């Protein structure tokens, strides 16, 4: 979501959170989950509909394309990203697309088993939707 840039209350909250991050060493503790996310995302690269995977820390995006060899994109009217997210919902996973990019922003407190489940559901949802 948006931070409502410049709002004094939002800024005070952000500063308080940064202090908690520093005190609890949140980013240091997150490194093992970041490595797991990277490792699991490697499996997606073999899929013929994955054009690119971008990751920055604990955030990632999976770009979907119609054909890896020709770099052909899906038609915008296909709404592939939306369809994949709807398929994931059937497995109790709420994710969102930005067009044909599946956005992955797990909560920092996610358990490793939940992280693996999330990625497994996304993988299977991509295969199911794009195989049609």
Short mmCIF file of C-alpha atoms in Angstrom, two decimals:
data_model
loop_
_atom_site.label_atom_id
_atom_site.label_comp_id
_atom_site.label_asym_id
_atom_site.label_seq_id
_atom_site.Cartn_x
_atom_site.Cartn_y
_atom_site.Cartn_z
CA UNK A 1 0.00 0.00 0.00
CA UNK A 2 0.87 3.63 0.01
CA UNK A 3 2.54 5.48 2.85
CA UNK A 4 0.68 8.78 2.35
CA UNK A 5 4.07 10.39 1.98
CA UNK A 6 4.80 13.13 4.45
CA UNK A 7 2.02 12.28 6.91
CA UNK A 8 3.55 12.90 10.36
CA UNK A 9 1.79 9.94 11.96
CA UNK A 10 2.90 7.59 9.19
CA UNK A 11 6.46 8.91 9.44
CA UNK A 12 6.52 8.42 13.23
CA UNK A 13 5.22 4.89 12.77
CA UNK A 14 7.88 4.17 10.15
CA UNK A 15 10.66 5.45 12.41
CA UNK A 16 9.36 3.31 15.29
CA UNK A 17 9.33 0.27 13.01
CA UNK A 18 12.87 0.94 11.82
CA UNK A 19 13.99 1.08 15.44
CA UNK A 20 12.29 -2.27 16.11
CA UNK A 21 13.96 -3.74 13.00
CA UNK A 22 17.35 -2.61 14.32
CA UNK A 23 16.73 -3.82 17.88
CA UNK A 24 15.36 -7.24 16.84
CA UNK A 25 17.83 -7.65 13.95
CA UNK A 26 14.92 -8.34 11.62
CA UNK A 27 16.91 -8.08 8.39
CA UNK A 28 19.70 -10.32 9.67
CA UNK A 29 17.18 -12.97 10.75
CA UNK A 30 15.45 -12.77 7.37
CA UNK A 31 18.51 -13.89 5.40
CA UNK A 32 17.70 -17.62 5.61
CA UNK A 33 14.19 -17.00 4.27
CA UNK A 34 15.60 -14.87 1.45
CA UNK A 35 17.91 -17.74 0.46
CA UNK A 36 15.00 -20.19 0.49
CA UNK A 37 12.94 -17.83 -1.67
CA UNK A 38 15.84 -17.56 -4.15
CA UNK A 39 16.33 -21.31 -4.24
CA UNK A 40 12.67 -22.08 -4.74
CA UNK A 41 12.35 -19.45 -7.48
CA UNK A 42 15.09 -21.23 -9.43
CA UNK A 43 12.61 -24.06 -10.05
CA UNK A 44 10.33 -21.64 -11.91
CA UNK A 45 12.96 -20.92 -14.56
CA UNK A 46 12.28 -24.19 -16.37
CA UNK A 47 8.65 -23.27 -16.99
CA UNK A 48 8.05 -22.24 -20.62
CA UNK A 49 5.85 -19.32 -19.49
CA UNK A 50 8.36 -17.67 -17.17
CA UNK A 51 10.20 -14.93 -19.01
CA UNK A 52 12.07 -13.47 -16.07
CA UNK A 53 12.27 -13.60 -12.29
CA UNK A 54 13.31 -10.51 -10.41
CA UNK A 55 14.11 -10.55 -6.72
CA UNK A 56 15.23 -7.91 -4.28
CA UNK A 57 15.58 -9.32 -0.79
CA UNK A 58 12.26 -10.79 0.29
CA UNK A 59 10.29 -9.39 -2.64
CA UNK A 60 10.05 -11.03 -6.05
CA UNK A 61 8.23 -10.83 -9.35
CA UNK A 62 7.63 -13.65 -11.81
CA UNK A 63 7.14 -12.35 -15.34
CA UNK A 64 4.84 -14.52 -17.45
CA UNK A 65 5.11 -14.78 -21.22
CA UNK A 66 3.28 -16.84 -23.80
CA UNK A 67 6.38 -18.33 -25.39
CA UNK A 68 9.89 -18.33 -23.96
CA UNK A 69 11.52 -19.05 -27.33
CA UNK A 70 9.89 -16.20 -29.24
CA UNK A 71 9.47 -13.92 -26.20
CA UNK A 72 5.82 -13.52 -27.25
CA UNK A 73 3.66 -11.93 -24.60
CA UNK A 74 0.17 -12.96 -23.58
CA UNK A 75 -2.60 -10.68 -24.83
CA UNK A 76 -3.66 -8.23 -22.16
CA UNK A 77 -7.20 -9.53 -22.55
CA UNK A 78 -6.02 -13.02 -21.51
CA UNK A 79 -5.52 -11.70 -17.95
CA UNK A 80 -3.12 -14.53 -17.20
CA UNK A 81 -1.85 -12.92 -14.00
CA UNK A 82 -5.38 -12.55 -12.67
CA UNK A 83 -6.24 -16.13 -13.59
CA UNK A 84 -3.18 -17.45 -11.77
CA UNK A 85 -4.07 -15.47 -8.66
CA UNK A 86 -7.64 -16.80 -8.79
CA UNK A 87 -6.30 -20.35 -9.11
CA UNK A 88 -4.02 -19.77 -6.10
CA UNK A 89 -7.05 -18.62 -4.09
CA UNK A 90 -8.53 -22.09 -4.47
CA UNK A 91 -5.57 -23.22 -2.35
CA UNK A 92 -6.08 -20.48 0.26
CA UNK A 93 -3.30 -18.26 -1.04
CA UNK A 94 -3.91 -14.58 -1.71
CA UNK A 95 -1.45 -13.06 -4.16
CA UNK A 96 -1.76 -10.32 -6.73
CA UNK A 97 -0.51 -9.62 -10.21
CA UNK A 98 0.77 -6.49 -11.84
CA UNK A 99 -0.38 -7.34 -15.33
CA UNK A 100 1.34 -10.60 -16.17
CA UNK A 101 3.82 -10.37 -13.33
CA UNK A 102 3.05 -12.34 -10.18
CA UNK A 103 4.12 -10.26 -7.21
CA UNK A 104 5.54 -12.09 -4.21
CA UNK A 105 5.74 -10.09 -0.98
CA UNK A 106 5.57 -12.58 1.90
CA UNK A 107 5.05 -11.34 5.44
CA UNK A 108 8.35 -11.14 7.30
CA UNK A 109 6.98 -13.45 10.01
CA UNK A 110 6.10 -16.23 7.55
CA UNK A 111 7.16 -19.70 8.63
CA UNK A 112 9.51 -21.55 6.26
CA UNK A 113 6.90 -24.26 5.68
CA UNK A 114 4.38 -21.56 4.71
CA UNK A 115 6.89 -19.94 2.37
CA UNK A 116 7.49 -23.25 0.62
CA UNK A 117 3.74 -23.89 0.42
CA UNK A 118 3.16 -20.44 -1.08
CA UNK A 119 5.74 -21.02 -3.80
CA UNK A 120 4.44 -24.53 -4.50
CA UNK A 121 0.91 -23.15 -4.98
CA UNK A 122 2.16 -20.36 -7.27
CA UNK A 123 4.14 -22.87 -9.34
CA UNK A 124 1.19 -25.25 -9.70
CA UNK A 125 -1.17 -22.34 -10.48
CA UNK A 126 1.11 -21.11 -13.27
CA UNK A 127 1.28 -24.60 -14.76
CA UNK A 128 -2.49 -25.16 -14.53
CA UNK A 129 -3.50 -21.80 -16.02
CA UNK A 130 -0.82 -21.56 -18.70
CA UNK A 131 -1.16 -25.17 -19.86
CA UNK A 132 -4.70 -24.56 -21.10
#
